[in-house]
Amino acid sequence: ADLVVLHLHTGNAYQAFPSAHTVRTYHRIFEQSGVDVILGSHPHNPQPMERYVFTDPFTRRQKQGFAIYSLGDFVSDDIFTWCHLVPLLKLTFEKGNLGGKPHTQVSGVQVLPVYNWGSKSGPELRFLDLKKTARLVQNGQRPPFLSDLCQRELRHLNHFCDRYFLPENGAYLIASTEG
């Protein structure tokens, strides 16, 4: 395969960050299997992304992996607010040659944070661009379906997204964690 993507169901539920055990597990999977991308699930809410440099066990070449520790729940009617934040990822891959051999790698990551809004009174569900909707609410242009409670939830999710999920300075590939 040109590139291997692993979807892994692991991690502690309802935590802003992966545990040290989960981080070590991801790193070990990169190092022992040579996968290029790990897309995590299970915690129900998003957890940060990481760029991890390792030596491919088959080619012995240095390689850069990409991991997101949790994509959260795509559709959630969970009572926990963080579960209503959905990161939509766009991964860009680059194919070429490295040292005269074919090489494919992740060359870019774009994230669209989405607010998974659900009506408290009926079966209505909307996926709203979190940042755009937060700006509208901040500017007094609240969508008519957003209650006061939903506005508070939206502001909280926007804060959670900036503080815990999205890396600093908009650099979506972050340095690996030591240890």
C-alpha atoms as one frame of an Amber mdcrd trajectory, in Angstrom:
protein
   0.000   0.000   0.000   1.129   3.542  -0.628  -0.224   4.628   2.742  -1.827
   2.805   5.677  -4.588   4.337   7.811  -5.638   2.659  11.050  -8.930   3.416
  12.800  -8.390   2.549  16.454 -11.084   2.249  19.120  -9.301   3.030  22.388
  -8.902   5.658  25.084 -10.714   6.970  28.131 -14.207   8.374  27.656 -15.011
  12.046  28.264 -11.410  13.241  28.723  -9.903  16.316  27.045  -6.543  14.592
  26.536  -5.418  11.018  25.913  -3.873   9.174  28.846  -0.123   8.537  28.904
  -0.927   4.854  28.286  -2.917   5.718  25.135  -0.116   7.960  23.818   2.452
   5.190  24.407   0.143   2.704  22.655  -0.178   4.938  19.574   3.587   5.476
  19.453   4.222   1.737  19.773   1.761   1.037  16.938   3.563   3.535  14.699
   6.960   2.056  15.560   5.988  -1.608  15.278   3.603  -1.554  12.315   4.757
   1.449  10.290   1.219   2.806   9.783   1.029   6.358   8.477  -2.180   7.615
  10.086  -4.079   6.631  13.236  -7.654   7.888  13.583  -8.780   7.336  17.149
 -12.228   6.868  18.579 -13.984   5.852  21.792 -13.581   8.901  24.078 -16.821
  10.395  22.575 -15.295  13.876  22.391 -12.377  15.124  20.303  -8.839  14.792
  21.602  -5.726  16.494  20.161  -3.756  15.635  17.074  -0.092  14.764  16.918
   2.723  14.493  14.421   5.004  11.635  15.430   8.393  10.973  13.879   9.572
   7.356  14.024  11.679   4.792  12.202   9.646   2.564   9.904  10.270  -1.033
  11.019  10.276  -2.338   7.421  12.199   0.290   5.456  14.323   1.558   8.382
  13.693   5.091   7.065  12.567   7.940   9.276   8.869   8.563   8.813   6.308
  11.058  10.051   2.984   9.708  11.281  -0.204  11.612  11.990  -2.582  10.738
  14.809  -5.787  12.164  16.159  -6.460  10.583  19.520 -10.205  10.930  19.166
 -12.501  12.075  16.392 -15.349  12.201  18.903 -18.864  11.176  17.945 -20.089
  12.207  14.506 -23.698  12.214  15.689 -24.351  12.553  19.384 -27.296  13.113
  21.562 -25.044  12.549  24.564 -25.624  14.663  27.664 -21.962  15.677  27.796
 -21.391  18.966  25.970 -17.940  18.051  24.607 -19.566  15.242  22.626 -21.299
  17.873  20.490 -17.988  19.012  18.987 -17.243  17.170  15.742 -13.878  17.674
  14.010 -14.115  17.147  10.270 -10.626  16.425   8.940  -9.242  16.842   5.480
  -5.955  15.022   5.103  -3.818  15.817   2.068  -1.392  13.214   0.782   1.671
  13.767  -1.358   3.066  11.067  -3.589   6.559  11.161  -5.036  10.007   9.648
  -4.676  12.386   9.620  -1.743  15.858   8.226  -2.272  14.795   6.883  -5.665
  11.894   4.889  -4.201   8.150   5.651  -4.304   7.048   7.567  -1.218   3.639
   8.784  -0.011   3.053  10.903   3.076   0.545  13.155   4.811   1.392  16.653
   3.613  -1.410  18.640   5.193  -4.226  18.586   7.697  -7.221  20.881   7.716
  -9.785  20.872  10.501 -13.340  22.148  10.411 -14.753  22.146  13.957 -18.503
  21.505  13.792 -21.173  22.047  16.437 -23.531  19.060  16.410 -26.702  20.889
  17.423 -29.825  18.955  18.281 -33.230  20.293  19.164 -34.170  19.679  22.783
 -37.843  19.460  21.781 -37.793  17.253  18.709 -35.843  15.132  16.229 -33.981
  17.963  14.529 -30.210  17.840  14.025 -27.885  20.379  12.415 -24.162  20.449
  11.784 -22.970  24.046  12.207 -19.537  25.465  11.463 -18.468  26.104  15.076
 -16.233  29.118  14.429 -18.632  30.800  12.002 -21.655  30.270  14.271 -19.707
  31.485  17.337 -18.821  34.700  15.434 -22.467  35.202  14.448 -23.620  34.803
  18.057 -20.852  37.111  19.299 -21.982  39.753  16.769 -25.615  39.471  17.891
 -26.718  37.533  14.786 -27.943  34.443  16.590 -29.653  31.851  14.400 -33.328
  31.734  15.477 -33.223  28.052  16.461 -30.383  28.572  18.997 -31.807  28.935
  22.499 -29.955  30.758  25.281 -28.837  27.370  26.601 -27.525  26.373  23.159
 -25.659  29.675  22.864 -23.912  28.972  26.171 -23.076  25.463  24.932 -21.732
  26.887  21.661 -19.505  29.376  23.519 -18.252  26.606  25.811 -17.459  24.331
  22.854 -15.644  27.153  21.082 -13.519  27.689  24.212 -12.919  23.913  24.585
 -11.958  23.683  20.917  -9.396  26.477  21.214  -8.020  25.475  24.591  -7.888
  21.688  24.395  -8.451  20.437  20.881  -6.899  22.721  18.274  -3.153  23.187
  18.637  -1.669  26.599  19.299  -1.063  29.032  16.436  -3.270  27.018  14.069
  -0.439  24.543  13.465  -2.529  21.416  13.028   0.447  19.073  13.075   1.869
  19.369  16.557   5.155  18.192  17.987   5.201  14.748  19.502   4.979  14.241
  23.238   8.051  12.795  24.925   7.784  10.105  27.580
